[in-house]
Amino acid sequence: MPASLPMNRRHGREDRVYNPLRLPCLSCHRIFRNLSGLTKHTNTHHARPHGHTLLPHETAIDKEAHHMNGDLDEGPQGKTPGNAPQMLREGRLYHLVHPVLNGRPCDSNGKFLEDPKSQPPPRTESTANDWTPFTSRLQFETADFVFQHARMSQGNINHLLELWAASLIPYGALPPFASVQHLLETMDSIPFGDAPWTSFKARYTGDLPLNPPPWMTAEYEFAHRDPLVCVRNMLANPDFSDEFDIAPYREYDPSLKRRYTNLLSGDWAWDQADIIAKDPETHGAMFCPLILGSDKTTVSIATGQNEYHPVYLSLGNVWNNVRRAHRNAILVVAFLSIPKTEKRYANDARFQHFRRELFHASLSLILRPLHASMLKPEIMRCPDGHFRRVIYGLGPYIADYMEQIVVTAIVQNWCVTCPTRRQNLQDLCEGFNIRTREYAKALAGVYSRKKLWNDHGIISAVTPFSDEFPRADIHELIAGDLLHQIIKGCFKDHLVDWVFAYILLEHGQTKGHEIWGQIDRRLAAVPTFPGLRPFHQGRDFKQWTGDDSKGLMKIFLPAVVDFIPPDMTRAIQYFMEFCYLVRRSIQTEDTVARITHCLERYHHYRQIFVTTGVRPDGFSSLPLQHSACHYPRHIRQFGAPNGLCSSITESKHIKAVKEPWRRSNKYKPLAQMLTTNQRTDKLAAARADFTERGMLQGTCLSEALQGFLSLALGEAELQDSEDGAESEDQQGDGNTVDDGDEDGAVEGPRVLGDVSLARQPERTYPRTLPELGLHCGVPNLPFLVSSFLYDQTHPEPLPDGSATPPCPPVQSVKVYHSAAATFYAPSDISGIGGMRRERIRATPSWFKGPARYDCVFAENDSTVEGFRGLHAARVRTFLSFKSGGVEYPCALIQWFSPVADEPDELTGLWVVEPDFDQDNRPFYGVIHLDSILRLAHLIPVFGNAILPPDFHQSESLDAFKTYYVNKYADHHAHEIAF
């Protein structure tokens, strides 16, 4: 290295030199340039939570034999679950694993192991430094970076390699790849995750008329991979080892009530196992249901061939949260052809029939390699490393309604799940009367095709693809679609539009549009909340996404309640309750009962739309409204519906279709897209293999630096150099977090709640309590702190009428503008363990704009469920101080109190008002940070208020007298603020 650094002549300062030192986080593998950055990150993301830690979620793979009755207190004569009110040990779950198809480990020849708990054989004979087909870690990480993360064009990759080579010329070294072609050839030779693409063509084979339309003579190309190879690759993925069920199971809570979570916890998987178990050759096997999904997507708004029809495949054994997180648990296995024709032939019955037949015939052909393994188990290595005898079966099918009618060969505007007649779809569907293959065949033997179409909604001329596979009935397998059926369909396209239609009918065009404007201003005036889409211009924008519809759902009811009849409000309230209940990640018998009750109440109150003239003909023409009736059955059959939602496949479109299309040259792009998908899967499989062998610890640079220092210094000196102590300014408090962190999913142990102050205090505030109180407009702050310290240091409260002791000496007063709440919220966007973090703000200026003082839920009585056990409060500042040698992290808050002992009857939301003292000054208090659970979202009770056009959302929490506690802010709020 030169003795002196070059100077920048223009500015007279030293040119910066790259510092090779990198420090990896051993928990998440993020890299930091210095020790203080690593310490700060560790304290923020991996500090040991001081909140109440939840018991780990047990699954069917946690234990083998003990799941039958290991946690159950035996009743009389040792009998287990009956009608007696038996209880499990507190906090424990009871798993009843299927007694026959229980996924017993075996060797590579299929012989069951004598000791199921024995260690699995190694996956590979490769050593820990075998990077085949790459020559080194540098080669692999370079390929992974430029192809997966940066998604560089081939020209840019070549340019980067040239620059890299130029920098290495003085050292006689070369870059990791000779050219982009060398890089691509190396990726193509990765032996992991290979599932080659192939294609076939199909055409119309019926009799041709004299002048056939173009669609009859055209050829239609289908691209696909062998689904059996794809399934084997996913099964061998070690990344799923801790989030994978090996057998159908029934899960019970401590009071022996059924719980439904992942697919194998439902009745369908158990029933399938019972059927399979009739063959003795399958005993001890692992049932692996295959989830399919299909959906058309558009890659560009430009004209031309820009529409694709991908088919996706996932393993039903993988947990819902993994599938929702897209950790290679869902793969694209086919691109179906989309027959098109001239406009004059588009509605031709023969063309429509050809499209249906082409869909089912191609899907049947693509899935045919799975058929044999649906009857006889094959020996496969599973994510935990063990071999098992695996038998496959078609599982739930994910699709929106327009795709469902194609998949099931049902006439549009009929229900795809049950045989309810189209004119009766408005009736509340009860029981488990569903369509079946046998039912359709029986009708086909009696009625004509025309009568089946008109009177039963069955397209008997088409045979569903599922009929060719064992134990598969497509009507039974159609999953509920939360995104399109419930959120976009029933809520946004129906209820929202109906409300605005009512306003126009009731008030006329002029007055009605004025009310529309007020509703838009109310939506824009809702206070900021993490994950809430801002509606700065109300709901009047052209293109709605699923996230837009979800955002409107969170705040819609308080905005419209003052403009619609009470029964209309009740209808929306009960539908909202239904929607939030079915979207929970953990379903129980109690939630299913509540879902059924909400459906009954919603059907009762939605009649207001008929009587007011909004829906004079009722709801019989709306199959999406009817589909809500089937969700109790969906839950019992398939577990929590959010693990089978079309939002999973829609978001997969980005990685599998849209991004590969953008990387293509747009000329016949499909072949290029297929190659991109194959290389992406191979890189992901290689990373999983290298990670399992412990080859990706730290970073590529830190590993190279470690090896260089080992040679240069020797092991003894290197050890000494790594043992240096942290400087004082680098040491961190494990109870602080970085103020710049965003809200969202986090990894870590499950805790009910943990709140930590920002990493750095603010330096512009007074350092004594009296001065700080005057600065904040709370002159009695010392008195509040004195009361707080007495409560903290005495087990019993002060007797009534007793004077609060003087405030003891307080030192090191610090003020913070934020804190972070970490809590268990598996139904929201969260880490794999279900943990979520959000930022609580108390700042006089947010992003150089108005002040932001957030509201929180504070604990009141932990023995009482719902909002009755909580307080609502608004944080005015976060502070910490020391007293008696103890540091206290606190919050200065303004209290809110409920205006009634029950939630509001119309909206179902609690209503609170800010507390004031006898002099009409805000009533403040100081509480420990541990008393705070998380953010609360308060929305004004607008009443008759007319909001001016320039009203800003930052004023909302100061401008109104009462507020709704918004339990629809997210799913966790719905679970705690009822």
Tab-separated table of C-alpha atoms in Angstrom, residues 254-575:
chain	number	residue	atom	x	y	z
A	254	PRO	CA	-55.660	-26.466	26.007
A	255	SER	CA	-59.453	-26.760	26.299
A	256	LEU	CA	-59.510	-29.440	23.576
A	257	LYS	CA	-61.017	-27.203	20.937
A	258	ARG	CA	-59.872	-27.838	17.399
A	259	ARG	CA	-57.310	-25.510	15.775
A	260	TYR	CA	-56.821	-25.118	12.029
A	261	THR	CA	-53.592	-23.661	10.684
A	262	ASN	CA	-51.652	-25.310	7.852
A	263	LEU	CA	-53.103	-27.528	5.147
A	264	LEU	CA	-52.357	-30.833	6.900
A	265	SER	CA	-54.264	-29.690	9.999
A	266	GLY	CA	-57.565	-29.786	8.087
A	267	ASP	CA	-60.046	-32.604	7.628
A	268	TRP	CA	-59.358	-33.027	3.898
A	269	ALA	CA	-55.778	-34.217	4.415
A	270	TRP	CA	-56.897	-36.629	7.143
A	271	ASP	CA	-59.681	-38.016	4.954
A	272	GLN	CA	-57.263	-38.466	2.062
A	273	ALA	CA	-54.904	-40.346	4.348
A	274	ASP	CA	-57.765	-42.636	5.402
A	275	ILE	CA	-58.463	-43.469	1.754
A	276	ILE	CA	-54.803	-44.054	0.931
A	277	ALA	CA	-54.333	-46.191	4.046
A	278	LYS	CA	-56.728	-48.823	2.651
A	279	ASP	CA	-53.727	-50.054	0.670
A	280	PRO	CA	-51.305	-51.786	3.091
A	281	GLU	CA	-48.383	-50.890	0.834
A	282	THR	CA	-48.832	-47.233	1.812
A	283	HIS	CA	-48.660	-47.697	5.590
A	284	GLY	CA	-46.011	-45.504	7.162
A	285	ALA	CA	-45.778	-43.317	4.054
A	286	MET	CA	-45.843	-39.519	3.950
A	287	PHE	CA	-48.816	-37.953	2.182
A	288	CYS	CA	-47.703	-35.024	0.020
A	289	PRO	CA	-50.607	-32.989	-1.393
A	290	LEU	CA	-49.698	-30.811	-4.370
A	291	ILE	CA	-51.209	-27.338	-4.433
A	292	LEU	CA	-51.855	-25.993	-7.919
A	293	GLY	CA	-52.693	-22.476	-9.027
A	294	SER	CA	-53.181	-20.680	-12.317
A	295	ASP	CA	-53.967	-17.141	-13.321
A	296	LYS	CA	-53.532	-15.019	-16.420
A	297	THR	CA	-51.289	-11.988	-16.076
A	298	THR	CA	-50.265	-9.075	-18.276
A	299	VAL	CA	-46.622	-8.004	-18.474
A	300	SER	CA	-47.095	-4.692	-20.277
A	301	ILE	CA	-49.820	-2.223	-21.181
A	302	ALA	CA	-48.389	-2.041	-24.701
A	303	THR	CA	-50.053	-3.815	-27.607
A	304	GLY	CA	-48.864	-7.207	-28.804
A	305	GLN	CA	-48.369	-10.560	-27.106
A	306	ASN	CA	-48.199	-9.412	-23.514
A	307	GLU	CA	-50.479	-11.898	-21.728
A	308	TYR	CA	-49.294	-15.142	-20.147
A	309	HIS	CA	-51.005	-17.987	-18.328
A	310	PRO	CA	-48.618	-19.541	-15.789
A	311	VAL	CA	-49.388	-22.621	-13.709
A	312	TYR	CA	-47.860	-22.811	-10.229
A	313	LEU	CA	-47.063	-25.758	-7.975
A	314	SER	CA	-46.437	-25.914	-4.232
A	315	LEU	CA	-46.151	-28.599	-1.565
A	316	GLY	CA	-49.057	-28.826	0.850
A	317	ASN	CA	-46.694	-29.979	3.600
A	318	VAL	CA	-44.937	-26.616	3.667
A	319	TRP	CA	-46.365	-24.234	6.254
A	320	ASN	CA	-48.581	-21.358	5.158
A	321	ASN	CA	-46.170	-18.667	6.317
A	322	VAL	CA	-43.380	-20.099	4.162
A	323	ARG	CA	-45.643	-20.225	1.126
A	324	ARG	CA	-46.733	-16.647	1.709
A	325	ALA	CA	-43.086	-15.587	2.038
A	326	HIS	CA	-42.213	-17.241	-1.342
A	327	ARG	CA	-39.102	-18.951	-0.030
A	328	ASN	CA	-38.910	-21.169	-3.143
A	329	ALA	CA	-41.997	-22.982	-1.862
A	330	ILE	CA	-43.962	-22.205	-5.006
A	331	LEU	CA	-42.644	-22.815	-8.538
A	332	VAL	CA	-43.952	-22.100	-12.007
A	333	VAL	CA	-44.303	-25.437	-13.817
A	334	ALA	CA	-46.059	-24.449	-17.022
A	335	PHE	CA	-47.086	-21.647	-19.318
A	336	LEU	CA	-50.390	-22.464	-20.957
A	337	SER	CA	-51.311	-21.212	-24.382
A	338	ILE	CA	-54.008	-18.537	-24.616
A	339	PRO	CA	-56.034	-19.114	-27.796
A	340	LYS	CA	-57.122	-15.885	-29.436
A	341	THR	CA	-59.159	-15.163	-32.513
A	342	GLU	CA	-60.799	-12.373	-34.424
A	343	LYS	CA	-63.517	-10.472	-32.648
A	344	ARG	CA	-66.268	-11.959	-34.813
A	345	TYR	CA	-65.360	-15.485	-33.629
A	346	ALA	CA	-64.674	-14.644	-29.964
A	347	ASN	CA	-68.180	-15.592	-28.772
A	348	ASP	CA	-68.538	-18.584	-31.061
A	349	ALA	CA	-69.660	-21.598	-29.009
A	350	ARG	CA	-67.217	-23.884	-30.819
A	351	PHE	CA	-64.290	-21.568	-30.013
A	352	GLN	CA	-65.313	-21.301	-26.359
A	353	HIS	CA	-65.586	-25.098	-26.136
A	354	PHE	CA	-62.177	-25.517	-27.783
A	355	ARG	CA	-60.565	-23.181	-25.238
A	356	ARG	CA	-62.000	-25.180	-22.345
A	357	GLU	CA	-60.963	-28.522	-23.801
A	358	LEU	CA	-57.491	-27.217	-24.588
A	359	PHE	CA	-57.041	-26.043	-20.982
A	360	HIS	CA	-58.026	-29.363	-19.411
A	361	ALA	CA	-56.249	-31.573	-21.933
A	362	SER	CA	-52.982	-29.657	-21.607
A	363	LEU	CA	-53.130	-29.592	-17.811
A	364	SER	CA	-53.829	-33.314	-17.721
A	365	LEU	CA	-50.858	-33.988	-20.003
A	366	ILE	CA	-48.525	-31.749	-17.982
A	367	LEU	CA	-49.426	-33.436	-14.669
A	368	ARG	CA	-49.405	-36.999	-16.025
A	369	PRO	CA	-45.898	-37.851	-14.677
A	370	LEU	CA	-47.345	-37.616	-11.154
A	371	HIS	CA	-50.001	-40.278	-11.721
A	372	ALA	CA	-47.988	-43.375	-10.815
A	373	SER	CA	-46.668	-41.844	-7.575
A	374	MET	CA	-50.244	-41.057	-6.533
A	375	LEU	CA	-50.885	-44.796	-6.306
A	376	LYS	CA	-47.566	-46.214	-5.149
A	377	PRO	CA	-45.153	-44.393	-2.816
A	378	GLU	CA	-41.721	-43.405	-4.049
A	379	ILE	CA	-38.683	-43.049	-1.805
A	380	MET	CA	-37.702	-39.410	-1.460
A	381	ARG	CA	-35.394	-37.366	0.718
A	382	CYS	CA	-37.338	-34.816	2.739
A	383	PRO	CA	-36.325	-31.338	3.978
A	384	ASP	CA	-35.135	-32.715	7.334
A	385	GLY	CA	-32.671	-35.002	5.504
A	386	HIS	CA	-34.515	-38.260	6.149
A	387	PHE	CA	-35.765	-40.562	3.416
A	388	ARG	CA	-39.473	-41.315	3.423
A	389	ARG	CA	-41.907	-43.205	1.275
A	390	VAL	CA	-43.921	-40.401	-0.306
A	391	ILE	CA	-47.316	-40.695	-1.981
A	392	TYR	CA	-48.683	-37.714	-3.837
A	393	GLY	CA	-52.159	-36.366	-4.438
A	394	LEU	CA	-53.733	-33.338	-6.051
A	395	GLY	CA	-54.437	-30.752	-3.388
A	396	PRO	CA	-56.318	-27.438	-3.269
A	397	TYR	CA	-56.444	-25.330	-6.419
A	398	ILE	CA	-55.778	-21.572	-6.131
A	399	ALA	CA	-57.620	-19.391	-8.652
A	400	ASP	CA	-59.874	-16.375	-8.923
A	401	TYR	CA	-63.524	-16.854	-9.898
A	402	MET	CA	-63.058	-16.493	-13.670
A	403	GLU	CA	-60.319	-19.108	-13.533
A	404	GLN	CA	-62.364	-21.324	-11.206
A	405	ILE	CA	-65.234	-21.677	-13.673
A	406	VAL	CA	-62.749	-22.847	-16.315
A	407	VAL	CA	-61.024	-25.272	-13.947
A	408	THR	CA	-64.308	-26.789	-12.732
A	409	ALA	CA	-66.199	-26.632	-16.072
A	410	ILE	CA	-69.024	-24.665	-14.459
A	411	VAL	CA	-71.182	-22.034	-16.168
A	412	GLN	CA	-70.427	-18.428	-15.267
A	413	ASN	CA	-72.536	-16.922	-12.438
A	414	TRP	CA	-73.002	-20.359	-10.851
A	415	CYS	CA	-71.253	-21.487	-7.689
A	416	VAL	CA	-68.219	-23.680	-8.387
A	417	THR	CA	-68.402	-25.366	-4.968
A	418	CYS	CA	-72.035	-26.281	-4.360
A	419	PRO	CA	-75.034	-27.160	-6.564
A	420	THR	CA	-77.158	-24.233	-5.344
A	421	ARG	CA	-79.231	-22.965	-8.244
A	422	ARG	CA	-78.205	-19.634	-9.679
A	423	GLN	CA	-81.494	-17.972	-8.744
A	424	ASN	CA	-80.988	-19.035	-5.113
A	425	LEU	CA	-77.419	-17.810	-4.618
A	426	GLN	CA	-78.639	-15.029	-2.326
A	427	ASP	CA	-79.782	-17.587	0.247
A	428	LEU	CA	-77.470	-18.447	3.108
A	429	CYS	CA	-75.831	-21.765	2.222
A	430	GLU	CA	-75.864	-24.261	5.071
A	431	GLY	CA	-74.243	-27.644	5.510
A	432	PHE	CA	-71.654	-29.446	3.431
A	433	ASN	CA	-73.695	-30.005	0.257
A	434	ILE	CA	-71.021	-29.585	-2.417
A	435	ARG	CA	-70.600	-30.547	-6.036
A	436	THR	CA	-68.877	-33.860	-6.689
A	437	ARG	CA	-67.667	-35.805	-9.698
A	438	GLU	CA	-70.265	-38.508	-9.005
A	439	TYR	CA	-73.063	-35.927	-8.772
A	440	ALA	CA	-72.147	-34.469	-12.176
A	441	LYS	CA	-71.934	-37.910	-13.801
A	442	ALA	CA	-75.292	-38.935	-12.350
A	443	LEU	CA	-76.958	-35.830	-13.762
A	444	ALA	CA	-75.245	-36.344	-17.119
A	445	GLY	CA	-76.833	-39.790	-17.334
A	446	VAL	CA	-80.306	-38.282	-16.999
A	447	TYR	CA	-80.345	-34.810	-18.577
A	448	SER	CA	-79.247	-33.314	-21.860
A	449	ARG	CA	-76.212	-31.057	-22.115
A	450	LYS	CA	-78.466	-28.044	-22.627
A	451	LYS	CA	-80.497	-28.787	-19.515
A	452	LEU	CA	-77.336	-29.415	-17.499
A	453	TRP	CA	-76.032	-26.024	-18.633
A	454	ASN	CA	-79.255	-24.078	-17.990
A	455	ASP	CA	-80.582	-25.816	-14.866
A	456	HIS	CA	-77.444	-27.058	-13.103
A	457	GLY	CA	-74.607	-24.868	-14.377
A	458	ILE	CA	-72.604	-27.891	-15.560
A	459	ILE	CA	-70.631	-27.887	-18.817
A	460	SER	CA	-70.863	-31.623	-19.381
A	461	ALA	CA	-69.077	-31.518	-22.745
A	462	VAL	CA	-65.787	-30.936	-20.910
A	463	THR	CA	-64.114	-33.468	-18.622
A	464	PRO	CA	-62.140	-31.730	-15.830
A	465	PHE	CA	-58.451	-32.610	-15.813
A	466	SER	CA	-58.717	-33.868	-12.214
A	467	ASP	CA	-60.897	-36.800	-13.291
A	468	GLU	CA	-57.786	-38.560	-14.611
A	469	PHE	CA	-56.041	-38.592	-11.229
A	470	PRO	CA	-56.689	-40.764	-8.154
A	471	ARG	CA	-58.775	-39.360	-5.296
A	472	ALA	CA	-59.050	-35.966	-7.058
A	473	ASP	CA	-62.335	-34.084	-7.335
A	474	ILE	CA	-61.835	-30.529	-8.523
A	475	HIS	CA	-65.074	-29.271	-6.933
A	476	GLU	CA	-63.816	-30.460	-3.568
A	477	LEU	CA	-60.382	-28.941	-4.160
A	478	ILE	CA	-61.281	-25.359	-5.099
A	479	ALA	CA	-59.850	-23.143	-2.351
A	480	GLY	CA	-61.401	-19.931	-1.107
A	481	ASP	CA	-59.944	-16.831	-2.721
A	482	LEU	CA	-59.687	-14.087	-0.108
A	483	LEU	CA	-58.218	-11.469	-2.412
A	484	HIS	CA	-60.653	-11.601	-5.334
A	485	GLN	CA	-63.758	-13.047	-3.708
A	486	ILE	CA	-63.796	-11.213	-0.396
A	487	ILE	CA	-61.576	-8.115	-0.540
A	488	LYS	CA	-61.786	-6.965	-4.161
A	489	GLY	CA	-65.146	-8.571	-4.881
A	490	CYS	CA	-67.535	-8.442	-1.947
A	491	PHE	CA	-66.011	-5.388	-0.288
A	492	LYS	CA	-64.599	-3.048	-2.922
A	493	ASP	CA	-66.738	-3.913	-5.967
A	494	HIS	CA	-69.940	-4.517	-4.029
A	495	LEU	CA	-70.273	-2.854	-0.634
A	496	VAL	CA	-68.266	0.277	-1.436
A	497	ASP	CA	-70.025	0.810	-4.752
A	498	TRP	CA	-73.411	0.108	-3.174
A	499	VAL	CA	-72.832	2.699	-0.460
A	500	PHE	CA	-71.992	5.395	-2.971
A	501	ALA	CA	-74.918	4.338	-5.162
A	502	TYR	CA	-77.221	4.708	-2.138
A	503	ILE	CA	-75.920	8.205	-1.456
A	504	LEU	CA	-76.760	9.274	-5.008
A	505	LEU	CA	-80.196	7.639	-4.861
A	506	GLU	CA	-81.010	9.234	-1.504
A	507	HIS	CA	-79.591	12.727	-2.003
A	508	GLY	CA	-79.498	13.254	-5.761
A	509	GLN	CA	-76.528	13.984	-7.970
A	510	THR	CA	-75.530	17.402	-6.596
A	511	LYS	CA	-75.840	16.711	-2.884
A	512	GLY	CA	-74.639	13.136	-3.359
A	513	HIS	CA	-71.372	14.220	-4.950
A	514	GLU	CA	-70.861	16.753	-2.137
A	515	ILE	CA	-71.167	13.889	0.350
A	516	TRP	CA	-68.751	11.845	-1.754
A	517	GLY	CA	-66.298	14.718	-1.426
A	518	GLN	CA	-66.699	14.802	2.355
A	519	ILE	CA	-66.103	11.042	2.568
A	520	ASP	CA	-62.931	11.472	0.511
A	521	ARG	CA	-61.727	14.206	2.878
A	522	ARG	CA	-62.431	11.978	5.858
A	523	LEU	CA	-60.395	9.183	4.290
A	524	ALA	CA	-57.567	11.656	3.709
A	525	ALA	CA	-57.820	12.926	7.303
A	526	VAL	CA	-57.218	9.519	8.911
A	527	PRO	CA	-54.043	9.627	11.058
A	528	THR	CA	-50.915	7.913	9.775
A	529	PHE	CA	-50.424	4.284	10.682
A	530	PRO	CA	-47.819	1.663	9.589
A	531	GLY	CA	-48.974	-0.318	6.575
A	532	LEU	CA	-51.941	1.979	5.939
A	533	ARG	CA	-52.114	3.266	2.390
A	534	PRO	CA	-52.552	7.067	2.438
A	535	PHE	CA	-55.676	8.289	0.665
A	536	HIS	CA	-54.562	11.883	0.125
A	537	GLN	CA	-57.174	12.389	-2.609
A	538	GLY	CA	-59.747	10.050	-1.120
A	539	ARG	CA	-60.708	6.877	-2.967
A	540	ASP	CA	-61.034	8.484	-6.383
A	541	PHE	CA	-58.211	6.991	-8.444
A	542	LYS	CA	-58.290	4.918	-11.593
A	543	GLN	CA	-56.437	1.660	-11.038
A	544	TRP	CA	-57.077	-0.251	-7.828
A	545	THR	CA	-54.696	-2.860	-6.515
A	546	GLY	CA	-55.309	-5.468	-3.848
A	547	ASP	CA	-53.349	-3.351	-1.358
A	548	ASP	CA	-55.542	-0.345	-2.164
A	549	SER	CA	-58.680	-2.352	-1.432
A	550	LYS	CA	-57.194	-3.656	1.825
A	551	GLY	CA	-56.222	-0.113	2.826
A	552	LEU	CA	-59.714	1.238	2.155
A	553	MET	CA	-61.241	-1.599	4.169
A	554	LYS	CA	-59.274	-0.511	7.244
A	555	ILE	CA	-60.759	2.987	7.414
A	556	PHE	CA	-63.984	2.871	5.400
A	557	LEU	CA	-66.552	2.381	8.166
A	558	PRO	CA	-65.755	5.514	10.283
A	559	ALA	CA	-65.747	7.625	7.104
A	560	VAL	CA	-69.255	6.663	5.909
A	561	VAL	CA	-71.159	5.841	9.105
A	562	ASP	CA	-72.694	9.331	9.361
A	563	PHE	CA	-74.140	9.237	5.824
A	564	ILE	CA	-75.849	5.833	5.646
A	565	PRO	CA	-78.763	4.104	7.462
A	566	PRO	CA	-78.000	2.134	10.643
A	567	ASP	CA	-78.698	-1.246	9.049
A	568	MET	CA	-76.288	-0.450	6.228
A	569	THR	CA	-73.620	0.304	8.812
A	570	ARG	CA	-74.389	-2.960	10.584
A	571	ALA	CA	-74.130	-4.871	7.316
A	572	ILE	CA	-70.669	-3.420	6.677
A	573	GLN	CA	-69.651	-4.057	10.288
A	574	TYR	CA	-70.568	-7.745	10.180
A	575	PHE	CA	-68.911	-8.210	6.807
